[in-house]
Each structure stands twice: as structure tokens, then as C-alpha cells.
Amino acid sequence: MATAAALLLVMSACSPSSVPEPSPVSFDWREAALSLPDGVAGVPVVRDAVECGGEWLVVGAVRDSDRGTRPAAWRSRGDASVWVPVRVDAQSYYGRQNVLFTAACRDGRVAVLGAKPGGAHGNPRVSSWTLSGDGVLREVSAPFELYGGPNAVNVSRVTSGPGGFLLAGNRASGAAVWSSADAAEFAIAEGVPGLASDAAGLTWAADAVAVEDGWLVVGGLLPAGRVDRDAAGWSSRDGGVWQRAGTAGATPAYEELQRVTVLGGVPTALGMSGPAFGVWRLESGQWRPLASFGAVSPSAWSGVRAVTVAGSRMLAATGDGTQFGLWVSDDGGALWRPGSLPRPVPGKAGSELSVTAGPGMIVLIADDGETGRIFISVTTS
């Protein structure tokens, strides 16, 4: 009897129900005032934020009562409590309807991407934008087939580094990138060996980050004869020649790297790992699984939307299929705790959650599909 009781005690101590749930992380969010451009009626749509030379920029659009959109951006200095509209100079038919969805800064120069579905097939019509010295956000004139045309699939994210700016996206040939030294003109690299699809499988690029020796792009690889993706990435010194890095311990589950950052000098990616969110680190040329957290139901709003580093802390904005959430890691990505949100953000058309850290501040983009709002939390790191 004593032996049985001892065994029962051990089993009880080891059961999942006895493991305490990680305590949530509380943030002191305060909403920032967001005004519309003079003479413009509608509600703000917000998608991304970037810190640039002591100033913050938020990009998105203004949506009118007929659900039509026009590109918009706001800037703020100091404590980011007040945001003022940026003058926007759109040149093309679809550019005048763009929703700006991603932004990056390098040496005071800003690159922005926007898109609007259009044409016979409703494909995204993509434009790039740059913030000029006079404070005007201008659409960059580009040939239609640079982002569109018969080979178009999508353009996902813009990032910056010592080499300039890099866009990650996809073409009919698989993963592709667009590069620019100054955001004034981008050149595409598609069908590139090592990056594009080949006999090993179909490639997909979702995000990129600058590292000491060049660029990293992350996404997934659908191996030949399989129906699920494996997490994958690519590296390049110059943005022209690419080498593929696979995943150690790939499983039959659907796996995809969706956002990437660098923490403590180590590239770290987040994405989908079967029914959960996954974390991988790039070690010895391979993406190695580190952890998984949360629970995900497949939908258009599933996945990791943003990842940012605030000191030694990582924050991730995610969608679980029904709503968006914030997650926090204080140990390099091994353990994740839910973070408090200032308001619920449901997973539905037009909604979005994004988070960006800068000096002494975290900026949260929260758009519930009805109106977009900006929230600020001061940090000590």
C-alpha cells in the first residue's frame, strides 16, 4: 500500500495539471491620439510602425463610409502621445487606394509597402513608397511587372540593414526578393538558384532580417511529394546569391517560419508548428526548433504577425484563428507568456495586431476592422 501511495504521489506531481500556468505579463498601455488629414473623412486603418532617427512613423490608410481606402501615415516625436498626419503623394490609380502595411528605416530613410486588390483577378497591386526630406511620403514609380504581372504572387515584408532595403515575397518561380540601396528604386531577384523552387520542393518567403554578414530570408519549403511545408530559410551576402538552410528535425506537421528577428546576435524565427506557434534558432547553418506555445486553428487570421525585441525581451503579435494576441518571452524564446492587450482584436476581415519596440517605448497597432488605434507602453530597457 505504501508503495502504491508513493507511486500515485509521484504520478500526481508529474501530471500536466500540476504544472502551473505561466503568469501573464501586464503592460501599462495608453492610447495615443490619432487625427485624420485635413479635409479627409473616414476612420484610420493602422498596420505597422517603425522608429527612425528619434521619430516614429505609423502606416496604414483612411477608410471611408463606402469601405474605400486611401494611403495614410502618421508621425510622432517625444512620448508618442500625439500623432500628426504625414502628407502622402500617390501617383498611380491603385497607389491612391493603397493600404500601407509594412515599413522600415535605415540611416533616416524610410521604405514603405502598400497594396490594394484590383484587376480582373483581384490580385494585390503593390506600390513602394519613400519618405523624402521634405516630409512627404511619395509613391515610387515602377514598372507594372516589378511587383505584378503574370509571375506575381505577393510581396510580404520590407526590412533594412547596412546593405540598404530588402523586400521578401514570392513569384511563380518561388521565393523572391527585391533590393534597393536607398528605397528609391528596387530590383527583383526571382528564379534565383538556392532561393527559388527546384527539384527539392516549392519555396515560400515570408520575412527577412539583416545580419552581420548579409541577409536572412525565412519561410517554408514544400518538399516534392508532400502536402505540408517544412520550415526553411535562405542566406545571402549581397542579395543576389542565395544558399538554403533547412530545418533540423522537420516533422510531418505543417511548419513555416513567418517572422524573424535577431536576439543577442542569434537569428530567431517564429511561425507555425502544427497546431501551435513555433520558435526556431539558426545554429550551425540550420534552423533548429526551440519551443512551441499557444494553440492555433487554421484560418486566414492564423499565424505570427510581428516579432520585436525590447532589450532582452521578445514580443510577438499572433493570430490563433479567432482572435489576435500578444506573447512575451524573457528567456530568448524558450518560454512564452501571454501579454495584456488594451482591447480585444478579433480575427476577421480588416483586423490586425502588430507590435514594434524602440528606444524606451513599445508601440502596439490594434485594428479591430472597424477603426485602427495606437497604444504606447514605456519601457526601462
XYZ file of C-alpha atoms in Angstrom:
381
model
C 0.000 0.000 0.000
C 2.796 2.397 0.895
C 4.497 1.687 -2.429
C 1.263 2.290 -4.357
C 0.643 5.517 -2.473
C 4.157 6.720 -3.228
C 3.728 5.887 -6.925
C 0.398 7.745 -7.017
C 2.062 10.758 -5.402
C 4.857 10.764 -7.997
C 2.373 10.430 -10.877
C 0.277 13.260 -9.494
C 3.321 15.510 -9.175
C 4.297 14.821 -12.784
C 0.844 15.261 -14.328
C 0.283 18.260 -16.624
C -2.459 19.574 -14.332
C 0.105 20.111 -11.576
C 2.305 22.346 -13.745
C 1.405 25.977 -13.046
C 0.266 28.050 -15.998
C 2.733 30.847 -16.866
C 1.609 34.123 -15.339
C 0.531 36.775 -17.854
C 2.607 39.891 -18.473
C 0.816 43.163 -17.767
C 1.521 46.286 -19.815
C 0.503 49.830 -18.901
C -0.975 50.717 -22.285
C -2.114 54.253 -23.033
C -3.881 55.197 -26.221
C -2.313 57.855 -28.432
C -4.349 60.469 -30.256
C -4.607 59.840 -33.993
C -6.007 62.624 -36.176
C -7.106 62.437 -39.807
C -5.599 64.564 -42.590
C -7.333 67.898 -43.166
C -10.416 67.570 -45.325
C -10.433 63.757 -45.174
C -13.421 61.899 -43.728
C -13.372 58.312 -42.532
C -11.688 56.105 -39.948
C -7.991 55.277 -39.572
C -6.617 51.910 -40.662
C -3.294 51.076 -38.987
C -0.893 48.301 -39.962
C 2.757 48.862 -38.935
C 5.111 51.169 -37.017
C 8.805 51.967 -37.302
C 11.183 54.122 -35.259
C 13.516 56.252 -37.368
C 16.059 58.751 -36.074
C 14.152 59.681 -32.928
C 10.808 59.846 -34.720
C 8.066 57.243 -35.046
C 6.091 56.541 -38.193
C 2.856 54.544 -38.378
C 1.472 53.490 -41.755
C -1.962 52.391 -42.914
C -4.858 54.116 -44.631
C -8.093 56.029 -44.149
C -11.272 54.098 -44.919
C -14.409 55.969 -45.938
C -18.074 55.080 -45.410
C -18.138 53.083 -48.663
C -15.120 50.994 -47.481
C -12.868 52.728 -49.988
C -9.295 53.404 -48.834
C -6.589 55.987 -49.369
C -2.982 55.610 -48.131
C -2.129 57.350 -44.884
C 0.725 57.692 -42.428
C 1.297 59.440 -39.123
C 4.447 60.616 -37.350
C 5.264 61.400 -33.733
C 8.158 62.621 -31.621
C 8.852 62.619 -27.905
C 6.498 60.466 -25.864
C 4.424 59.484 -28.937
C 1.207 60.653 -27.267
C 0.167 62.685 -30.305
C 0.453 61.625 -33.931
C 0.084 64.011 -36.860
C -0.775 63.032 -40.444
C 2.014 62.827 -42.998
C 1.415 64.325 -46.423
C 1.036 61.494 -48.945
C 1.755 61.888 -52.654
C 0.206 58.997 -54.625
C 0.949 58.721 -58.337
C -0.926 55.672 -59.673
C -4.557 54.570 -59.772
C -4.031 51.767 -57.273
C -1.469 53.767 -55.338
C -4.216 56.243 -54.490
C -6.115 53.323 -52.903
C -3.183 51.577 -51.204
C -3.284 50.350 -47.640
C 0.301 50.786 -46.394
C 1.194 47.633 -44.454
C 4.932 47.450 -43.710
C 7.731 49.987 -43.135
C 11.476 50.001 -42.426
C 14.128 52.657 -41.729
C 17.838 52.923 -42.487
C 20.010 55.997 -41.770
C 16.995 58.281 -41.692
C 15.499 56.916 -44.923
C 12.161 55.127 -44.833
C 10.790 52.472 -47.185
C 7.093 51.552 -47.115
C 4.993 48.981 -48.973
C 1.309 49.303 -49.783
C -1.205 47.248 -51.734
C -4.782 47.218 -52.954
C -6.592 44.279 -54.588
C -7.624 45.044 -58.136
C -7.808 43.940 -61.735
C -9.761 41.060 -63.221
C -8.441 38.550 -60.670
C -8.352 40.806 -57.609
C -4.602 40.375 -57.138
C -2.769 42.779 -54.797
C -1.498 45.815 -56.710
C 1.690 46.667 -54.826
C 3.468 50.015 -54.609
C 6.609 51.046 -52.757
C 6.864 54.418 -51.049
C 9.661 56.506 -49.581
C 9.676 59.411 -47.125
C 11.521 62.336 -48.706
C 13.464 65.071 -46.967
C 10.523 67.470 -47.140
C 8.430 65.098 -45.039
C 6.221 63.849 -47.873
C 5.596 60.123 -48.310
C 5.827 59.607 -52.071
C 4.850 56.637 -54.195
C 7.798 55.316 -56.202
C 7.095 54.933 -59.897
C 7.842 51.369 -61.022
C 7.127 49.078 -63.990
C 3.943 47.064 -63.501
C 5.719 43.704 -63.671
C 8.204 44.611 -60.925
C 5.589 43.518 -58.374
C 2.736 42.393 -60.634
C 2.340 40.722 -63.995
C 1.878 37.038 -64.888
C 4.549 35.889 -62.391
C 3.171 37.818 -59.416
C 2.202 36.138 -56.147
C 2.809 38.543 -53.255
C 5.233 40.918 -51.541
C 5.269 40.274 -47.812
C 7.645 42.462 -45.790
C 10.299 45.167 -46.024
C 13.386 45.218 -43.813
C 16.550 47.312 -43.656
C 20.223 46.804 -42.936
C 23.715 48.029 -43.823
C 23.134 46.921 -47.414
C 20.000 49.040 -47.803
C 16.468 47.651 -48.015
C 15.173 44.181 -48.844
C 11.643 43.030 -49.673
C 10.681 39.394 -49.143
C 7.955 37.816 -51.226
C 7.053 35.237 -53.830
C 6.727 34.799 -57.575
C 5.538 31.935 -59.748
C 9.106 30.614 -59.528
C 9.004 30.511 -55.727
C 10.659 32.692 -53.085
C 11.981 36.030 -54.357
C 13.479 39.262 -53.062
C 13.653 42.879 -54.149
C 16.614 45.045 -53.087
C 17.437 48.750 -53.010
C 20.257 50.841 -51.602
C 18.045 53.847 -50.844
C 14.353 52.840 -51.300
C 14.178 54.994 -54.434
C 14.266 52.032 -56.825
C 14.006 48.284 -56.245
C 15.447 45.467 -58.367
C 13.922 41.998 -58.306
C 15.779 38.692 -57.938
C 13.421 35.882 -58.999
C 14.116 32.388 -60.208
C 17.451 32.552 -58.370
C 19.122 29.181 -57.640
C 19.092 28.372 -53.944
C 16.125 30.678 -53.339
C 13.566 29.686 -55.964
C 11.669 26.412 -56.157
C 13.610 23.438 -57.533
C 13.569 19.650 -57.567
C 13.688 19.603 -53.750
C 10.348 21.399 -53.483
C 8.369 24.629 -53.684
C 9.752 27.587 -51.713
C 7.856 30.342 -49.923
C 9.339 33.531 -48.373
C 7.589 35.436 -45.582
C 10.104 37.774 -43.905
C 13.734 38.901 -43.850
C 16.283 40.393 -41.470
C 19.746 41.908 -41.783
C 22.645 40.089 -40.085
C 26.353 40.836 -39.766
C 27.288 39.065 -42.991
C 24.302 39.988 -45.156
C 20.638 38.968 -45.239
C 18.434 36.155 -43.980
C 15.072 35.304 -45.533
C 12.665 32.905 -43.817
C 9.630 30.962 -44.937
C 8.934 27.378 -45.882
C 9.661 24.539 -48.284
C 7.013 22.161 -49.605
C 9.050 19.029 -50.384
C 8.271 17.116 -53.550
C 5.566 14.521 -52.925
C 4.433 16.102 -49.642
C 1.375 18.153 -48.667
C 2.857 20.034 -45.698
C 5.570 22.671 -45.563
C 8.800 22.401 -43.621
C 10.355 25.485 -42.061
C 13.182 26.850 -44.207
C 15.380 29.874 -44.704
C 17.963 31.381 -47.035
C 21.098 33.455 -46.567
C 22.954 35.872 -48.830
C 25.849 38.273 -48.512
C 24.764 40.579 -51.318
C 21.098 39.797 -52.005
C 21.989 38.180 -55.317
C 23.491 34.777 -54.494
C 21.491 32.668 -52.033
C 22.025 29.491 -50.022
C 19.239 27.439 -48.475
C 19.168 26.475 -44.802
C 16.793 23.676 -43.859
C 15.264 22.687 -40.557
C 16.785 20.166 -38.217
C 14.185 17.661 -37.102
C 11.472 18.523 -39.626
C 8.198 16.735 -38.855
C 5.116 15.690 -40.859
C 3.254 18.651 -39.310
C 2.842 21.934 -41.174
C 5.779 24.176 -40.262
C 6.597 27.633 -41.568
C 8.839 30.495 -40.437
C 6.757 33.668 -40.662
C 8.682 36.401 -38.813
C 12.353 36.712 -37.918
C 14.494 38.884 -35.666
C 17.946 38.821 -34.054
C 18.239 38.479 -30.287
C 21.634 38.521 -28.619
C 23.287 38.027 -32.002
C 21.272 34.856 -32.705
C 18.701 34.838 -35.534
C 15.384 33.686 -34.092
C 12.254 32.962 -36.118
C 8.635 32.433 -35.155
C 5.871 30.808 -37.150
C 3.509 27.871 -37.391
C 4.381 24.479 -35.913
C 1.444 22.142 -36.383
C -1.388 23.225 -34.058
C 0.792 25.754 -32.194
C 3.170 28.652 -32.728
C 6.799 27.598 -33.053
C 10.193 29.124 -32.312
C 13.427 28.302 -34.142
C 17.036 29.455 -33.829
C 19.621 29.461 -36.593
C 22.518 27.344 -35.327
C 25.345 25.838 -37.379
C 23.562 26.697 -40.607
C 20.272 25.016 -39.685
C 17.017 26.249 -38.189
C 16.627 24.250 -35.004
C 13.292 24.036 -33.132
C 13.433 25.700 -29.732
C 9.879 25.804 -28.385
C 6.184 25.906 -29.159
C 3.386 27.824 -27.444
C -0.283 28.675 -27.767
C -2.914 26.892 -29.845
C -3.892 27.672 -33.434
C -6.928 26.882 -35.570
C -6.404 27.190 -39.336
C -7.932 30.352 -40.793
C -6.980 33.452 -42.752
C -6.022 35.075 -39.428
C -3.759 32.318 -38.135
C -0.049 32.924 -37.716
C 2.632 35.197 -36.348
C 2.024 38.784 -37.430
C 5.014 40.545 -35.868
C 8.015 39.942 -33.638
C 10.146 42.599 -31.963
C 12.938 42.858 -29.398
C 12.779 45.193 -26.394
C 16.084 44.865 -24.552
C 16.378 41.190 -23.634
C 12.654 40.604 -24.115
C 10.893 39.307 -27.223
C 7.302 40.202 -28.045
C 5.145 38.547 -30.691
C 1.770 39.505 -32.125
C -0.145 36.399 -33.203
C -3.477 35.265 -34.584
C -4.923 31.963 -33.347
C -7.683 31.782 -35.960
C -10.367 33.568 -33.969
C -8.581 36.454 -32.269
C -5.245 38.209 -32.079
C -2.970 38.028 -29.054
C 0.314 39.250 -27.614
C 3.005 36.889 -26.281
C 6.154 37.688 -24.316
C 9.421 35.781 -23.755
C 12.106 36.809 -21.265
C 14.470 33.898 -21.856
C 15.324 34.051 -25.549
C 12.211 32.304 -26.822
C 12.059 29.095 -24.756
C 9.130 30.106 -22.513
C 6.239 32.352 -23.612
C 3.601 34.097 -21.520
C 0.509 35.918 -22.758
C 0.719 39.704 -22.638
C -2.130 42.049 -21.785
C -3.915 43.894 -24.577
C -5.688 47.238 -24.158
C -8.691 45.927 -26.115
C -9.743 42.697 -27.831
C -8.841 42.331 -31.508
C -10.997 39.680 -33.223
C -9.768 37.694 -36.182
C -11.882 38.990 -39.055
C -11.559 40.881 -42.324
C -9.698 44.159 -41.919
C -8.365 43.463 -38.419
C -4.689 43.420 -37.461
C -2.330 43.399 -34.487
C 1.328 44.426 -34.670
C 3.975 45.352 -32.125
C 7.236 47.300 -32.510
C 9.839 48.201 -29.870
C 12.050 51.277 -29.964
C 14.152 53.267 -27.509
C 12.233 53.312 -24.227
C 8.913 52.503 -25.857
C 6.670 49.781 -27.292
C 4.122 50.738 -29.939
C 1.106 48.469 -30.380
C -1.016 48.593 -33.531
C -4.550 47.366 -32.806
C -7.154 47.424 -35.583
C -10.437 45.581 -34.978
C -11.614 46.014 -38.560
C -13.786 48.969 -37.580
C -11.141 51.503 -36.596
C -7.393 51.477 -36.005
C -5.783 52.605 -32.763
C -2.244 53.112 -31.455
C -1.204 52.236 -27.910
C 2.065 53.067 -26.150
C 3.862 51.379 -23.254
C 7.016 52.914 -21.765
C 9.897 50.526 -21.088
C 13.035 50.810 -18.991
C 15.215 48.720 -21.368
